[in-house]
């Protein structure tokens, strides 16, 4: 196995990225600004990442030949999403420089493993039970009480693969979900805020965190990230300490987004982890001294990490579906913010097509009342 430690990947080298979406796109842009070449593997031709990369491999993520091609042209490899085939990931770890390794990624691919790993680090999660068979759900709900949430252990994101169980009427739907795949049932946390902490740890052991974002969701998809989060100082310190504790426990290399719930009583629970740059960190492109994407590239290449200070408060707002075209026509709104179009060829309902960063929280009322973000069947 190739050593994960103390390798410096100097500018001029090639960084391989598995995944061609928007996270890969901004990783690639950051890498090129630092003087690196970029190769990307994705099954979609001319993906958002490929549009700004030097080399493009068009193939399924489980295509061994394509994985080997990416490895042959790359000095270091990273990824922009979690659902990488375990067999390919193990091959990469044994045959090419994959500083992030496979252990944390394997854990975050599976909600059961993820929750156990978080608890082993000494960090709190919502009370939960694993559904071994659908018939167990009634007993689990008797223990956890209504309301609760059932989630698939594998493959869920943006609200996919989960059901809120509010009463006995929802139990049959929960049983059906658990009959098809392994699931976890979580006690519903009556949270006051959803926040995220993005922590980055280098191959050298240097570690930083970005300012905490407060996240607002619509239809289970991130709608806004408000920075700095509107939470008390002691909550900020607690959340940051939890993220740093996880980074140390996992011996993190690269970027880890830690999503959390904050209750009215001031309790903080980790909801889930993402071992890569994250949607809620897009604000860092404009509002911080260094972006989450550049920090990630620096970390896997062994370069000194940048300063994460907040330059300005602000709000990042996602553009879902046809909102990208509507906002491009609204020049007045764009005066107040910076538009990012991800370059996706096909507009789909609930698909993240871009985002806007506003440089002040003063625009929040304008954002919330604007018809572009009002609930409309054509947009969601």
Coordinates of C-alpha atoms in Angstrom, one line a residue, residues 59-221:
X59 CA -16.9 5.7 -18.0
X60 CA -19.0 4.3 -15.1
X61 CA -17.5 4.6 -11.7
X62 CA -17.2 0.8 -11.3
X63 CA -15.2 0.4 -14.6
X64 CA -11.9 -1.1 -13.4
X65 CA -10.1 -0.2 -16.7
X66 CA -11.2 3.4 -16.4
X67 CA -10.1 3.5 -12.7
X68 CA -6.7 2.2 -13.8
X69 CA -6.5 4.8 -16.6
X70 CA -7.2 7.6 -14.0
X71 CA -4.6 6.2 -11.7
X72 CA -2.0 6.0 -14.5
X73 CA -2.3 9.7 -15.3
X74 CA -2.7 11.0 -11.7
X75 CA -0.1 11.8 -9.0
X76 CA -2.8 11.9 -6.3
X77 CA -6.5 11.0 -6.4
X78 CA -9.5 12.5 -4.5
X79 CA -13.3 12.2 -4.9
X80 CA -16.3 14.5 -4.9
X81 CA -19.0 12.1 -3.7
X82 CA -19.4 9.1 -1.4
X83 CA -20.9 6.3 -3.4
X84 CA -17.7 4.9 -4.9
X85 CA -17.6 1.1 -5.4
X86 CA -15.7 -0.4 -2.4
X87 CA -13.8 -2.8 -4.6
X88 CA -12.5 0.1 -6.8
X89 CA -11.7 2.2 -3.8
X90 CA -9.7 -0.6 -2.2
X91 CA -7.7 -1.0 -5.5
X92 CA -7.0 2.7 -5.6
X93 CA -5.8 2.7 -2.0
X94 CA -3.4 -0.2 -2.7
X95 CA -2.1 1.1 -6.1
X96 CA -2.1 4.9 -6.2
X97 CA -1.7 7.8 -3.8
X98 CA -5.2 8.2 -2.2
X99 CA -4.4 10.4 0.9
X100 CA -8.0 10.3 2.2
X101 CA -7.8 6.5 2.3
X102 CA -10.9 4.3 2.3
X103 CA -11.9 3.9 6.0
X104 CA -13.8 7.1 6.5
X105 CA -15.5 6.9 3.1
X106 CA -16.6 3.4 3.8
X107 CA -18.2 4.5 7.1
X108 CA -20.0 7.5 5.7
X109 CA -21.5 5.3 2.8
X110 CA -23.5 3.4 5.5
X111 CA -25.6 5.2 8.1
X112 CA -25.3 2.3 10.5
X113 CA -21.5 2.4 10.4
X114 CA -21.4 6.2 10.4
X115 CA -23.5 6.5 13.5
X116 CA -21.4 3.9 15.4
X117 CA -18.2 5.6 14.3
X118 CA -19.5 9.0 15.5
X119 CA -20.4 7.5 18.9
X120 CA -17.0 5.8 19.1
X121 CA -15.4 9.2 18.7
X122 CA -17.4 10.4 21.8
X123 CA -19.8 12.6 19.9
X124 CA -23.6 12.7 20.2
X125 CA -26.1 11.5 17.6
X126 CA -29.9 11.3 17.8
X127 CA -31.1 8.0 19.5
X128 CA -31.5 5.4 16.9
X129 CA -32.2 1.7 16.2
X130 CA -31.3 -0.5 13.3
X131 CA -34.2 -2.2 11.6
X132 CA -33.3 -5.9 11.2
X133 CA -36.7 -6.8 9.8
X134 CA -39.9 -4.8 9.1
X135 CA -41.8 -6.4 12.0
X136 CA -39.4 -4.8 14.4
X137 CA -40.6 -1.2 13.6
X138 CA -43.5 -1.2 16.0
X139 CA -41.2 -2.2 18.9
X140 CA -38.6 0.4 17.8
X141 CA -41.2 3.1 17.7
X142 CA -42.5 2.2 21.1
X143 CA -39.0 2.8 22.4
X144 CA -38.2 5.9 20.4
X145 CA -41.8 7.3 20.3
X146 CA -43.4 9.3 17.6
X147 CA -42.3 11.2 15.6
X148 CA -39.3 9.4 14.1
X149 CA -37.5 9.2 10.8
X150 CA -36.6 6.0 8.9
X151 CA -33.7 6.2 6.5
X152 CA -32.0 3.7 4.3
X153 CA -28.5 2.8 5.4
X154 CA -27.2 3.0 1.9
X155 CA -27.6 5.5 -0.9
X156 CA -29.8 8.2 0.4
X157 CA -29.3 12.0 -0.1
X158 CA -31.3 15.2 -0.4
X159 CA -34.2 13.5 1.3
X160 CA -34.2 10.4 -0.9
X161 CA -34.6 7.1 0.9
X162 CA -36.2 8.4 4.1
X163 CA -39.7 8.8 5.5
X164 CA -40.9 10.8 8.5
X165 CA -43.1 8.6 10.8
X166 CA -45.5 10.9 12.4
X167 CA -48.2 8.4 13.5
X168 CA -49.2 4.8 13.1
X169 CA -50.6 5.7 9.6
X170 CA -47.0 6.0 8.4
X171 CA -45.8 2.7 9.7
X172 CA -46.8 0.6 6.6
X173 CA -44.8 3.0 4.4
X174 CA -41.8 2.6 6.8
X175 CA -42.2 -1.2 6.7
X176 CA -42.2 -1.2 2.9
X177 CA -39.0 0.9 2.8
X178 CA -37.3 -1.5 5.3
X179 CA -38.4 -4.6 3.4
X180 CA -36.3 -3.6 0.4
X181 CA -33.1 -2.6 2.2
X182 CA -31.4 -2.2 5.6
X183 CA -32.7 0.9 7.5
X184 CA -32.1 3.0 10.6
X185 CA -34.9 4.6 12.6
X186 CA -33.9 7.8 14.4
X187 CA -35.7 9.7 17.1
X188 CA -37.0 13.0 15.8
X189 CA -34.9 15.8 17.2
X190 CA -37.0 19.0 17.7
X191 CA -34.2 21.2 16.5
X192 CA -34.1 24.9 16.5
X193 CA -31.3 25.2 14.0
X194 CA -29.5 23.1 11.5
X195 CA -25.8 24.0 11.2
X196 CA -22.7 22.6 9.5
X197 CA -19.0 22.8 10.4
X198 CA -16.4 22.1 7.6
X199 CA -13.1 20.9 9.0
X200 CA -10.0 20.3 6.9
X201 CA -7.0 18.3 8.0
X202 CA -3.8 18.1 5.9
X203 CA -1.5 15.1 5.3
X204 CA 0.9 17.1 7.7
X205 CA -1.7 17.1 10.5
X206 CA -2.5 20.8 10.2
X207 CA -6.2 21.4 10.8
X208 CA -8.6 24.3 10.2
X209 CA -12.4 24.9 10.5
X210 CA -14.5 27.3 8.5
X211 CA -17.1 29.6 10.1
X212 CA -20.2 27.8 11.0
X213 CA -23.1 27.9 8.5
X214 CA -26.8 27.9 9.5
X215 CA -28.7 25.8 6.9
X216 CA -32.3 26.1 5.8
X217 CA -33.8 23.3 3.8
X218 CA -36.8 23.1 1.4
X219 CA -38.2 19.8 0.2
X220 CA -35.2 18.1 2.0
X221 CA -32.8 20.0 -0.2

